[in-house]
XYZ file of C-alpha atoms in Angstrom:
630
model
C 0.000 0.000 0.000
C 1.284 3.452 -0.942
C 2.100 5.943 1.781
C -1.057 8.105 2.402
C 1.109 11.079 3.291
C 2.862 10.745 -0.052
C -0.515 10.752 -1.886
C -1.606 13.840 0.051
C 1.701 15.496 -0.867
C 1.132 14.726 -4.562
C -2.444 16.097 -4.385
C -1.333 19.307 -2.661
C 1.509 19.694 -5.148
C -0.943 19.285 -8.038
C -3.358 21.859 -6.601
C -0.518 24.285 -5.888
C 0.758 23.869 -9.430
C -2.703 24.582 -10.857
C -3.075 27.625 -8.648
C 0.372 28.820 -9.640
C -0.373 28.441 -13.363
C -3.630 30.392 -13.280
C -2.982 32.739 -10.379
C -2.883 36.444 -11.122
C 0.300 36.522 -9.025
C 2.127 35.104 -12.052
C 1.380 38.148 -14.171
C 4.043 40.814 -14.427
C 3.299 44.475 -13.865
C 4.009 45.138 -17.554
C 1.232 42.758 -18.603
C -1.300 44.135 -16.117
C -0.549 47.817 -16.647
C -3.275 49.565 -18.664
C -4.903 46.182 -19.404
C -8.486 45.027 -19.075
C -7.523 41.467 -19.945
C -4.409 39.328 -20.416
C -4.070 36.391 -22.785
C -2.091 33.968 -20.626
C -1.815 31.363 -23.317
C -3.420 30.991 -26.712
C -2.899 28.181 -29.190
C -4.669 28.226 -32.523
C -4.141 25.290 -34.859
C -5.568 25.173 -38.371
C -5.400 21.777 -40.101
C -6.256 21.572 -43.805
C -6.731 18.009 -45.044
C -8.346 18.786 -48.393
C -9.791 21.643 -50.406
C -13.087 21.020 -48.560
C -11.850 19.803 -45.196
C -10.499 22.135 -42.518
C -10.370 21.800 -38.729
C -9.703 24.704 -36.371
C -8.593 24.117 -32.781
C -8.634 27.105 -30.423
C -7.345 26.884 -26.869
C -7.263 30.175 -24.985
C -6.566 30.997 -21.346
C -7.429 34.593 -20.601
C -7.447 36.541 -17.356
C -10.226 39.117 -17.198
C -9.054 41.921 -14.913
C -12.259 43.960 -14.814
C -15.741 44.227 -16.254
C -14.530 45.932 -19.438
C -12.289 42.954 -20.169
C -15.263 40.614 -20.605
C -15.780 41.839 -24.154
C -12.454 40.213 -25.084
C -13.568 36.711 -24.084
C -15.263 35.814 -27.405
C -16.659 32.567 -25.980
C -18.856 31.601 -28.921
C -18.958 29.293 -31.946
C -21.024 29.726 -35.102
C -22.192 26.740 -37.097
C -24.320 25.804 -40.097
C -24.669 23.017 -42.636
C -21.013 23.483 -43.649
C -19.465 24.017 -40.208
C -19.823 21.659 -37.259
C -18.813 22.172 -33.623
C -16.750 19.278 -32.323
C -15.789 20.673 -28.936
C -16.887 23.656 -26.862
C -15.887 24.032 -23.241
C -15.102 26.727 -20.682
C -13.463 26.401 -17.265
C -13.470 29.285 -14.770
C -10.714 29.921 -12.199
C -10.618 32.486 -9.418
C -7.803 34.980 -8.776
C -5.782 32.333 -6.919
C -6.044 29.883 -9.782
C -8.590 27.523 -8.212
C -11.239 26.043 -10.463
C -14.723 27.312 -9.601
C -16.963 26.335 -12.541
C -17.018 24.357 -15.794
C -19.311 24.805 -18.777
C -19.832 22.124 -21.418
C -21.323 22.644 -24.878
C -24.803 21.862 -23.551
C -24.503 24.882 -21.200
C -24.030 27.355 -24.040
C -26.938 29.389 -25.381
C -27.941 28.145 -28.840
C -29.602 30.828 -30.978
C -30.291 31.681 -34.575
C -27.750 33.973 -36.204
C -30.716 36.161 -37.103
C -32.947 37.268 -34.240
C -36.750 37.302 -34.540
C -36.911 35.879 -38.075
C -36.328 32.501 -39.683
C -34.665 33.593 -42.886
C -31.407 31.714 -42.199
C -32.481 28.705 -40.182
C -29.178 26.873 -40.839
C -26.980 29.622 -39.399
C -26.735 29.448 -35.633
C -24.470 30.573 -32.810
C -23.632 28.988 -29.473
C -22.396 31.479 -26.904
C -21.635 31.538 -23.206
C -23.743 33.770 -21.006
C -21.599 34.270 -17.926
C -20.987 37.158 -15.535
C -18.266 36.688 -12.893
C -19.153 37.370 -9.278
C -15.855 39.249 -8.905
C -12.673 40.131 -10.763
C -10.041 39.148 -11.675
C -11.107 35.802 -13.088
C -9.285 33.423 -15.438
C -11.202 31.637 -18.189
C -9.997 28.643 -20.172
C -11.898 28.506 -23.478
C -11.585 25.482 -25.778
C -13.219 25.247 -29.183
C -12.891 22.910 -32.149
C -14.827 23.299 -35.387
C -14.727 21.418 -38.655
C -15.810 22.990 -41.925
C -15.938 22.332 -45.649
C -15.658 26.086 -46.306
C -11.942 26.649 -46.902
C -12.217 29.898 -48.872
C -11.887 31.810 -45.630
C -8.931 30.755 -43.467
C -8.463 32.381 -40.093
C -5.692 35.006 -40.077
C -2.909 35.323 -37.538
C -3.812 38.496 -35.620
C -2.432 38.321 -32.070
C -3.848 41.737 -31.176
C -7.634 41.765 -31.457
C -8.558 44.162 -28.642
C -7.276 47.356 -27.137
C -6.205 47.122 -23.485
C -5.326 43.434 -23.859
C -1.783 42.201 -23.233
C -0.416 38.871 -24.424
C 1.770 36.581 -22.367
C 1.908 33.839 -25.000
C 0.096 33.282 -28.293
C 0.859 30.759 -31.018
C -0.761 30.238 -34.398
C 0.028 27.095 -36.385
C -1.295 26.117 -39.800
C -0.783 22.610 -41.190
C -1.597 22.028 -44.840
C -1.932 18.305 -45.601
C -4.061 18.777 -48.694
C -1.334 18.885 -51.340
C -2.832 22.183 -52.552
C -0.725 25.341 -52.714
C -1.129 27.435 -49.557
C -0.503 31.134 -50.115
C 0.195 33.562 -47.289
C 0.899 37.249 -46.854
C 2.686 38.867 -43.903
C 2.107 42.561 -43.362
C 4.853 45.042 -42.538
C 4.394 44.972 -38.763
C 5.891 41.595 -37.840
C 8.507 42.921 -35.418
C 8.389 40.846 -32.237
C 6.810 37.859 -33.987
C 8.680 34.567 -33.869
C 8.327 32.774 -37.210
C 9.013 29.070 -37.714
C 8.134 28.121 -41.259
C 9.495 24.604 -41.517
C 8.134 24.269 -45.058
C 5.459 25.996 -47.193
C 2.799 23.744 -45.646
C 3.752 24.028 -41.981
C 3.782 27.600 -40.685
C 4.024 28.742 -37.057
C 3.803 32.282 -35.707
C 4.117 33.167 -32.039
C 4.433 36.182 -29.780
C 5.142 36.572 -26.091
C 5.071 39.267 -23.420
C 3.403 41.913 -25.560
C 2.060 44.855 -23.537
C -1.472 46.039 -24.146
C -2.203 48.785 -26.633
C -4.241 51.691 -25.295
C -6.881 53.248 -27.510
C -5.378 56.607 -28.353
C -7.234 59.437 -30.021
C -7.033 59.541 -33.794
C -5.623 56.008 -33.975
C -6.099 54.221 -37.323
C -7.493 50.720 -37.713
C -5.633 47.901 -35.908
C -4.890 46.448 -39.335
C -2.530 49.295 -40.145
C -0.038 48.924 -37.312
C -0.227 45.459 -35.689
C 0.964 42.044 -36.957
C -1.223 40.154 -39.395
C -0.727 37.143 -41.648
C -3.404 36.130 -44.154
C -3.723 32.668 -45.722
C -5.497 31.271 -48.777
C -5.647 27.976 -50.632
C -5.173 27.944 -54.382
C -8.125 25.534 -54.600
C -10.936 25.911 -52.078
C -14.632 25.389 -51.404
C -17.281 27.888 -50.377
C -20.970 27.202 -49.855
C -20.572 23.842 -51.636
C -18.839 25.374 -54.659
C -15.270 24.508 -55.623
C -12.963 27.299 -56.739
C -9.448 27.798 -58.038
C -8.188 31.353 -58.477
C -4.911 33.266 -58.378
C -5.936 36.908 -58.889
C -8.806 39.277 -58.177
C -10.170 39.105 -61.720
C -10.531 35.329 -61.473
C -11.818 35.490 -57.920
C -14.506 38.002 -58.828
C -15.569 35.882 -61.790
C -15.750 32.795 -59.552
C -17.889 34.634 -56.994
C -20.245 35.862 -59.693
C -20.637 32.449 -61.331
C -20.963 30.465 -58.097
C -22.495 32.812 -55.531
C -24.594 35.294 -57.527
C -25.562 33.845 -60.902
C -29.182 32.790 -61.135
C -30.269 34.669 -58.015
C -31.693 37.656 -59.915
C -35.064 36.202 -60.962
C -38.120 38.248 -59.986
C -41.884 37.737 -60.173
C -43.758 39.237 -63.129
C -45.720 41.548 -60.844
C -42.518 43.215 -59.590
C -41.047 43.399 -63.094
C -44.155 45.256 -64.273
C -44.113 47.540 -61.244
C -40.468 48.551 -61.768
C -40.911 49.177 -65.490
C -43.958 51.323 -64.786
C -42.051 53.190 -62.066
C -39.183 54.097 -64.421
C -40.912 54.392 -67.815
C -40.890 58.200 -67.879
C -37.424 58.640 -66.387
C -34.761 59.515 -68.924
C -31.387 59.158 -67.189
C -29.591 56.284 -65.521
C -29.325 58.332 -62.349
C -33.062 59.045 -62.136
C -33.968 55.416 -62.772
C -31.430 54.158 -60.245
C -32.685 56.640 -57.655
C -36.299 55.582 -58.148
C -35.361 51.906 -57.760
C -33.207 52.603 -54.698
C -36.050 54.447 -52.997
C -38.396 51.603 -53.966
C -36.115 49.173 -52.116
C -35.962 51.500 -49.110
C -39.757 51.803 -48.977
C -40.544 48.123 -49.521
C -37.911 46.177 -47.596
C -36.198 46.176 -44.240
C -32.740 45.152 -43.148
C -31.852 42.288 -40.839
C -28.324 42.003 -39.535
C -26.271 38.991 -40.588
C -22.577 39.666 -41.106
C -20.694 38.009 -43.917
C -18.939 34.950 -42.550
C -21.700 34.321 -40.026
C -24.771 34.215 -42.221
C -22.997 32.663 -45.183
C -21.407 34.292 -48.198
C -24.147 33.497 -50.686
C -27.135 35.855 -50.767
C -30.699 34.624 -50.778
C -32.449 35.062 -54.107
C -33.988 38.326 -55.238
C -37.330 36.517 -55.466
C -37.151 35.534 -51.794
C -36.306 39.100 -50.708
C -39.181 40.350 -52.847
C -41.537 37.887 -51.187
C -40.395 38.309 -47.561
C -39.652 42.052 -47.809
C -36.446 41.773 -45.795
C -32.848 40.623 -46.146
C -29.300 41.113 -44.942
C -26.683 43.202 -46.758
C -26.060 40.452 -49.341
C -29.723 39.796 -50.009
C -30.737 43.459 -50.286
C -27.752 44.352 -52.455
C -28.427 41.435 -54.814
C -32.116 42.413 -54.872
C -31.331 46.017 -55.792
C -28.930 44.775 -58.453
C -31.652 42.531 -59.909
C -34.128 45.434 -60.032
C -31.563 47.607 -61.819
C -31.024 44.830 -64.364
C -34.690 45.154 -65.365
C -34.019 48.640 -66.760
C -30.620 47.740 -68.246
C -28.524 49.388 -65.553
C -25.345 47.430 -64.897
C -24.022 47.366 -61.345
C -21.235 45.766 -59.328
C -21.810 43.738 -56.171
C -18.999 45.031 -53.928
C -17.475 43.309 -50.905
C -16.124 45.781 -48.323
C -14.858 46.097 -44.768
C -17.439 48.315 -43.091
C -17.118 50.482 -40.000
C -16.109 53.991 -39.002
C -12.450 52.879 -38.898
C -11.286 52.688 -42.502
C -9.997 49.256 -43.575
C -9.102 48.193 -47.116
C -9.552 44.940 -48.951
C -5.906 43.888 -49.384
C -5.211 44.492 -53.056
C -1.975 42.501 -53.013
C -3.433 39.265 -51.642
C -6.331 37.542 -53.351
C -8.500 35.884 -50.732
C -11.941 35.917 -49.144
C -12.088 39.233 -47.284
C -14.661 41.777 -46.114
C -17.670 41.833 -43.785
C -20.313 43.760 -45.740
C -21.693 44.314 -49.253
C -22.640 47.502 -51.111
C -23.527 48.310 -54.736
C -21.602 50.261 -57.360
C -23.091 51.656 -60.576
C -20.325 52.580 -63.069
C -20.733 55.838 -64.983
C -18.776 56.477 -68.169
C -18.704 60.265 -68.119
C -19.420 60.957 -64.484
C -18.509 59.780 -61.014
C -19.763 56.307 -60.137
C -22.936 55.895 -58.088
C -22.620 54.026 -54.779
C -25.550 52.544 -52.876
C -25.835 51.375 -49.267
C -28.765 48.987 -49.653
C -29.375 48.230 -45.963
C -30.556 51.680 -44.871
C -34.162 52.822 -45.147
C -33.360 56.512 -44.702
C -29.865 57.247 -46.071
C -29.871 59.409 -49.239
C -29.309 57.975 -52.690
C -25.607 57.832 -53.660
C -24.395 58.541 -50.128
C -22.280 56.107 -48.113
C -21.396 58.128 -45.033
C -18.641 56.997 -42.693
C -19.685 53.325 -42.764
C -17.990 52.463 -46.070
C -16.317 55.661 -47.327
C -12.757 55.975 -48.688
C -11.654 52.323 -48.818
C -10.749 49.599 -51.289
C -13.493 47.123 -52.157
C -13.816 44.070 -54.410
C -16.261 44.756 -57.236
C -17.844 41.576 -58.646
C -19.415 41.450 -62.101
C -19.951 38.933 -64.948
C -16.503 39.611 -66.424
C -14.556 39.199 -63.181
C -13.439 41.161 -60.168
C -11.529 44.385 -59.695
C -10.458 46.526 -56.797
C -12.249 49.875 -56.619
C -12.170 52.639 -54.047
C -15.295 54.114 -52.512
C -15.712 57.913 -52.508
C -13.747 59.945 -49.980
C -15.379 63.020 -48.494
C -13.094 66.048 -48.582
C -12.840 68.731 -45.924
C -15.124 70.959 -47.989
C -17.638 68.129 -48.391
C -17.814 67.693 -44.615
C -19.174 71.161 -44.041
C -21.142 72.779 -41.241
C -22.485 76.313 -41.310
C -23.929 77.763 -38.082
C -25.615 81.146 -37.932
C -27.324 82.751 -34.956
C -29.258 85.935 -34.244
C -28.709 86.666 -30.539
C -30.327 89.090 -28.114
C -28.825 89.927 -24.726
C -31.370 90.326 -21.924
C -29.526 91.115 -18.708
C -27.661 87.888 -17.900
C -29.546 85.769 -20.424
C -29.420 85.379 -24.170
C -32.172 84.344 -26.544
C -31.228 83.067 -29.960
C -32.487 81.774 -33.266
C -29.868 79.279 -34.444
C -29.581 77.650 -37.854
C -27.197 74.746 -38.527
C -26.675 73.360 -42.026
C -24.561 70.229 -42.499
C -23.321 68.139 -45.414
C -20.964 65.214 -46.023
C -19.966 63.249 -42.952
C -21.289 66.060 -40.763
C -24.690 65.408 -42.343
C -24.172 61.736 -41.487
C -23.750 62.720 -37.838
C -26.909 64.842 -37.709
C -29.690 63.711 -40.039
C -30.978 60.999 -37.689
C -32.203 63.810 -35.393
C -35.180 64.092 -37.722
C -36.479 60.744 -36.499
C -35.930 61.266 -32.768
C -38.571 61.976 -30.145
C -38.761 65.220 -28.144
C -36.915 63.803 -25.156
C -33.932 62.653 -27.218
C -33.824 65.891 -29.193
C -33.701 67.926 -26.010
C -31.023 65.630 -24.612
C -28.980 66.050 -27.805
C -28.916 69.838 -27.629
C -28.206 69.900 -23.902
C -25.173 67.742 -24.653
C -24.130 69.512 -27.864
C -24.327 72.926 -26.199
C -23.165 71.817 -22.767
C -21.378 75.142 -22.383
C -24.859 76.651 -21.965
C -25.475 75.509 -18.412
C -29.027 76.823 -18.095
C -30.489 76.316 -21.547
C -34.204 76.127 -22.352
C -35.123 74.678 -25.741
C -38.113 76.694 -26.999
C -38.654 75.175 -30.437
C -36.932 73.237 -33.194
C -37.525 72.526 -36.866
C -35.641 70.086 -39.109
C -35.306 69.855 -42.877
C -33.665 66.827 -44.471
C -32.854 67.539 -48.125
C -31.860 64.149 -49.529
C -31.376 65.562 -53.021
C -28.566 67.867 -51.907
C -27.649 65.644 -48.935
C -27.964 68.519 -46.485
C -29.636 68.697 -43.095
C -30.907 71.959 -41.634
C -31.721 72.555 -37.965
C -33.581 75.669 -36.855
C -33.546 76.024 -33.102
C -34.930 78.724 -30.841
C -33.607 78.798 -27.276
C -32.901 80.761 -24.155
C -29.791 80.442 -21.979
C -29.859 81.996 -18.524
C -26.745 83.306 -16.769
C -24.747 83.298 -20.006
C -23.548 86.884 -19.518
C -21.508 87.793 -16.445
C -22.335 91.227 -14.961
C -19.966 93.248 -12.795
C -21.534 96.635 -12.088
C -22.009 98.287 -15.471
C -19.675 95.801 -17.166
C -20.926 92.752 -19.035
C -18.569 89.927 -19.967
C -19.671 88.170 -23.149
C -18.395 84.848 -24.478
C -18.354 85.404 -28.247
C -18.907 81.752 -29.247
C -22.034 80.251 -27.711
C -22.949 77.709 -30.396
C -19.899 75.937 -31.798
C -17.328 75.896 -29.075
C -14.428 73.518 -29.725
C -14.100 71.526 -26.526
C -11.804 68.662 -27.532
C -9.133 68.283 -24.880
C -6.601 65.869 -26.305
C -4.725 63.724 -23.792
C -0.978 64.112 -23.459
C 0.861 60.797 -23.793
C 4.353 60.351 -22.394
C 5.080 58.128 -25.365
C 2.414 57.713 -28.010
C 2.073 54.035 -28.946
C 0.038 54.156 -32.126
C 0.286 56.146 -35.348
C -2.239 58.927 -35.648
C -4.233 60.162 -38.540
C -7.200 62.357 -39.266
C -9.197 60.070 -41.544
C -11.894 62.650 -42.243
C -11.306 66.393 -42.216
C -14.023 69.023 -42.062
C -14.822 72.720 -42.319
C -16.926 74.636 -39.781
C -18.039 78.146 -40.605
C -19.982 80.239 -38.091
C -21.546 83.676 -37.942
C -23.028 84.961 -34.684
C -24.808 88.327 -34.707
C -25.297 89.938 -31.269
C -27.805 92.771 -30.857
C -25.955 95.511 -28.905
C -28.955 97.732 -28.165
C -28.226 99.729 -24.970
C -24.697 98.330 -24.958
C -21.306 99.612 -26.063
C -18.147 97.675 -26.689
C -15.411 98.168 -24.124
C -12.760 95.870 -25.643
C -10.338 96.349 -28.488
C -11.241 93.935 -31.264
C -8.389 91.800 -32.556
C -8.886 89.255 -35.307
C -7.186 85.890 -34.942
C -5.598 83.934 -37.767
C -3.983 80.568 -37.095
C -2.416 78.351 -39.767
C -0.867 74.928 -39.286
C -0.135 71.728 -41.196
C -3.143 70.346 -39.306
C -5.551 73.011 -40.513
C -6.500 76.639 -40.076
C -8.599 78.819 -37.787
C -9.884 82.365 -38.068
C -11.921 84.478 -35.668
C -12.975 87.967 -36.769
C -15.153 90.770 -35.386
C -17.208 93.543 -36.952
C -19.430 96.282 -35.483
C -22.272 97.109 -37.853
C -25.608 98.857 -37.281
C -25.510 98.414 -33.512
C -24.670 94.732 -33.827
C -21.548 92.707 -33.142
C -20.842 90.163 -35.873
C -18.507 87.331 -34.894
C -17.241 85.140 -37.729
C -15.432 81.890 -37.127
C -13.764 79.455 -39.546
C -12.143 76.149 -38.620
C -10.678 73.646 -41.065
C -9.197 70.326 -39.924
C -7.084 68.649 -42.583
C -7.331 64.983 -43.460
C -3.864 63.420 -43.334
C -1.572 60.754 -41.883
C 0.950 62.084 -39.390
C 4.077 60.923 -37.625
C 3.771 59.994 -33.957
C 6.384 62.658 -33.259
C 3.950 65.312 -34.541
C 1.344 64.530 -31.919
C 2.527 67.154 -29.408
C 2.182 69.854 -32.056
C -1.284 68.512 -32.842
C -2.281 68.831 -29.170
C -0.982 72.390 -29.133
C -2.990 73.228 -32.280
C -6.183 71.987 -30.633
C -5.338 73.834 -27.412
C -4.953 77.116 -29.272
C -8.320 76.691 -30.953
C -9.978 75.896 -27.637
C -8.384 78.998 -26.145
C -9.569 81.271 -28.971
C -13.044 79.743 -28.847
C -13.273 80.979 -25.264
C -12.576 84.595 -26.252
C -14.560 87.061 -24.175
C -15.416 90.723 -24.715
C -16.367 93.448 -22.254
C -19.517 95.497 -22.838
C -20.954 98.470 -20.940
C -24.529 99.409 -20.302
C -25.434 102.763 -21.879
């Protein structure tokens, strides 16, 4: 019989080892500093056994330091008729490393990838619904999936979240298929250990990487962190086999295998569209009428590419059900345009306010959204966002502007770039007629916006009174005692401009000292961006969208005289320009303001000068004048 004390010793040693492995005490200060979560260990293994046979193993141990870190867990698995879940398990450990709970696949929530509707019954997601009782907590997440879809191969991207450090992360891809495996490493591989034993066995690993803080004006993660993309020369997607080596071939394959034959429509709709457009002479007018028809007769349901499948449902099904995701609605709009002989391109894009390009130099399945392009021979192309019921015709806004996309048509694929909105496009004009009544001001304010500034404002037209009031209290938070008297909105979709007419009163705006009144000259467009100062900026910085603000405030000076020397301000910088000017005319004070922020990419070393530029504008926007009662 074995010594009982020896067995107890082994058990205690085992428990101590487990606690030591998962205890937060093992994390260095560098990994914890400025982090919401820490990847203790991550192993991703992609095994390709044939053009239609791929297995992905994911084993991740992550310490969640606080509530914000929970968003980095990603404890979910999507599945459908092409992708099966073979293992799904989570184990929870407390701060000392002791196991406190285990979840098996049966404990995960199992839901449709599309809420409330049954359009994509095959596409489902299993996810863990778990909230820790306290933090920190360590979570061991294990997942294995097997899929016949090999067109999309997981990329090596060790950084996926801000404020997440990495103790150890390894990505290994094993290609046993005998098919050529292509890969592309970006230019930010410093710190990555690479062990490529042969073209079919590739390993990338990183260790002890500090977290990256989200800094103002940072570009997309893709532009400054490591990434390796992979693609098979021969692959399968949605049951269709493909073999391509360039974007022209890839676009042709997508058209022939994912889009062809999905443009059929019922006779009733064909007649309706032809009647709708019969008296319209130009391509633009016909396209606009069809786009607005789609907006008025369908609604959008959210299913991202890669989760809801890459192949759209048919135009006939969208027409019947009156809803679809980005793929379905875009294909439907394309089919309607075909009825009146308008050619269009089904375009795959990376969507989001952070600009991300389809990689032109590496042909592979990319993107997460679909939009429509209508080529124009003698004019700028028309671009349509088919998922929105209220966005103007030929306007993309910040969701898909200024980025490379893959345009798919019957002759193949090509890389196009969506429109970029210039500083002058992104324009805001604010005018105000202002009366001074003792300490208060009353004002009639008009704000006109276009470009991306329109994109930020036009949704006000659909808000209720409570939200509108809340918006202006926040937008004019320098007016501490503001009363919103009335408002009127005008949304001109033809010109893509939004006009706000607001009447208000602000008490205690003017400071009175005896016969002296102190007036802040900029009540309605005060620049209040206080940029943080970083000891060492980590990320590049860029202004991806510039703008122009132009303001004119007219103060009624009845019974008042100016008691301050007026000095115009003119500030010019590589980052933009600012002017503030004053004029006395017919017993009124006219204050004119102009601010232009330039779109550009800048060196990290320029950031301090950028902060100073913003500080100067903030200072000038707080200019005050002295008035006297007469």
